[in-house]
Structure formats: structure tokens, C-alpha cells
Amino acid sequence: MLFVMMCFLIGCVASSGPPECQANSVVGFSAPKPKLYYFNVRGKAEVIRLVLAEAQVEYDVVIVGKTGSEWNDIPGGPKLAEYLAFGQVPAYEDSDIKLAQSQTIVRYLAEKHGLVGRTREERGRIDMVAEGAADIAGLLGRVFWAKPERQPELKAEFQKLYTPKFVGALERLLPAGSDYFVGDHISYADLAVFSVLDHFLLMDRAGLAAFPKLQAFVAATTARPVHQQKVVEHAKH
């Protein structure tokens, strides 16, 4: 009788998600894999992917379209735009929580998997570096998503104004001889900076020539075992 009741309770908990999540919930009493919802691009989900890869979390990717008609990705269930908070992606869902907002997801996963600082001061500095990287990513996005005829102008503007200001700030913030921006272990700030520098080098292959500490940082992060895998399968920007 107790076994039957346990089956019933597990089934009730597992059925609280969308139908596609319910399908794999009860078999073997295993929780479904986490899900990451995003477009078929790197974009704002890239740092989330890097955190999941660093934490060695297996997850499913739910690719969504860019038009409203393509948001019905849960067969027989609610529209995805209605199922997700704010109707936006990226979004992340595991057996404990459903979240939207890219920075919120990154911080949640980093906290869950130990990619944060050991002290309050370290956590504050990590968050500062990660937010700075997000600002740079937004500026780079203006270049990558611009019309082709405007890209040379915007690239030149970035190189003149933002490379010395923001990339230079990262160079100054990285402690000499360290592979990590804060503390003695990798954090989500390092992954955020690695992501934005990867995009930066796609725009300007020689862009780190004047920043030797960042060059060493990129090389060290790339050499980590997890980054030898194909972390990002969707290589568009």
C-alpha cells in the first residue's frame, strides 16, 4: 500500500510540468532532464550553456522560433509564450524551478553548482565582473545584429570607444598570473567574460593584442577539459 501511495505522489509531482516533461517523469522514478529554451543562436543563452557545461549538467535544448506562430512547442499543451514567465527566452526549467531572465538563470545555476564566491565580498566582485561582461555583450550585439552595410562603421566605433574602455577594464580587473577574476576557483564571472571575449575575437581577431592577461585567460579557459567538448552546437550569433 505504501508503495502504491508513493507512486501516486510521484506521479502527481511529475505531472505539474508541460506534457513533454510529463512523458519521462515517472519511468524509473527519475526526474526529467532540465530544459533550456532558446532560439537557435548563441545570444543570451551562451553563458547559461557554459555554466551547465562547467557543472557537467545534462539537459535538453528546446529550440523555439522567432515568430509567434512557432511558439506552440508543447504538443497538446499551452503556448510556450504563455507557459514561460514574461513569455520570453532564454528560460530554464528543472525539477525545482522554472526561471526566465538570462542573468537570473546564470546566478541560480552558479549558486546551485558552486560557481560562486566563498565570501560575500567575492560574490559581490564576481557579480560586478559578470554584469560588466553582459554590458560588453550588449554592445557587441549592436555590431553582429546590424545590417551588413552598417557593420564596418559600428565595428570601428567599438574598436575606438569600447575596446579601450571595457576590454581594458577587464584586463585591469584580472589579477596578474591568475586564471580567475575572483578567488582561487572558476566562477560564473569567468565564464561570462570568456563568452564575451569569444564574441569579441570573432569581430576583431587581433583585438586582444594589447591585453596579455586576457590572452592568457582565454587560453587557460579554453584548455579546461569541459571546453574541449562541443559546448555550443548552434554556432550562429
GROMACS .gro file of N, CA and C in nm, residues 141-158 203:
model
   57
  141GLY      N    1   2.649   4.302  -2.953
  141GLY     CA    2   2.527   4.263  -3.023
  141GLY      C    3   2.484   4.367  -3.125
  142ARG      N    4   2.509   4.494  -3.094
  142ARG     CA    5   2.475   4.600  -3.190
  142ARG      C    6   2.552   4.582  -3.320
  143VAL      N    7   2.675   4.532  -3.311
  143VAL     CA    8   2.756   4.511  -3.430
  143VAL      C    9   2.708   4.388  -3.507
  144PHE      N   10   2.692   4.276  -3.434
  144PHE     CA   11   2.659   4.150  -3.501
  144PHE      C   12   2.520   4.152  -3.564
  145TRP      N   13   2.426   4.221  -3.500
  145TRP     CA   14   2.288   4.218  -3.549
  145TRP      C   15   2.253   4.335  -3.639
  146ALA      N   16   2.350   4.421  -3.664
  146ALA     CA   17   2.324   4.535  -3.753
  146ALA      C   18   2.314   4.490  -3.898
  147LYS      N   19   2.255   4.573  -3.980
  147LYS     CA   20   2.253   4.546  -4.123
  147LYS      C   21   2.397   4.543  -4.174
  148PRO      N   22   2.426   4.457  -4.272
  148PRO     CA   23   2.564   4.441  -4.320
  148PRO      C   24   2.632   4.572  -4.358
  149GLU      N   25   2.556   4.664  -4.417
  149GLU     CA   26   2.618   4.789  -4.460
  149GLU      C   27   2.660   4.877  -4.342
  150ARG      N   28   2.604   4.854  -4.224
  150ARG     CA   29   2.638   4.934  -4.106
  150ARG      C   30   2.746   4.869  -4.019
  151GLN      N   31   2.773   4.743  -4.041
  151GLN     CA   32   2.865   4.673  -3.953
  151GLN      C   33   3.007   4.730  -3.951
  152PRO      N   34   3.067   4.766  -4.066
  152PRO     CA   35   3.202   4.825  -4.060
  152PRO      C   36   3.207   4.951  -3.974
  153GLU      N   37   3.106   5.037  -3.987
  153GLU     CA   38   3.102   5.160  -3.907
  153GLU      C   39   3.093   5.128  -3.758
  154LEU      N   40   3.004   5.034  -3.722
  154LEU     CA   41   2.985   5.000  -3.581
  154LEU      C   42   3.106   4.927  -3.524
  155LYS      N   43   3.171   4.846  -3.606
  155LYS     CA   44   3.292   4.779  -3.562
  155LYS      C   45   3.402   4.881  -3.531
  156ALA      N   46   3.419   4.978  -3.619
  156ALA     CA   47   3.520   5.082  -3.597
  156ALA      C   48   3.488   5.162  -3.471
  157GLU      N   49   3.361   5.191  -3.450
  157GLU     CA   50   3.319   5.263  -3.329
  157GLU      C   51   3.353   5.183  -3.204
  158PHE      N   52   3.325   5.053  -3.208
  158PHE     CA   53   3.353   4.968  -3.092
  158PHE      C   54   3.503   4.967  -3.064
  203MET      N   55   3.469   3.932  -3.391
  203MET     CA   56   3.461   4.061  -3.456
  203MET      C   57   3.599   4.115  -3.491
   0.00000   0.00000   0.00000
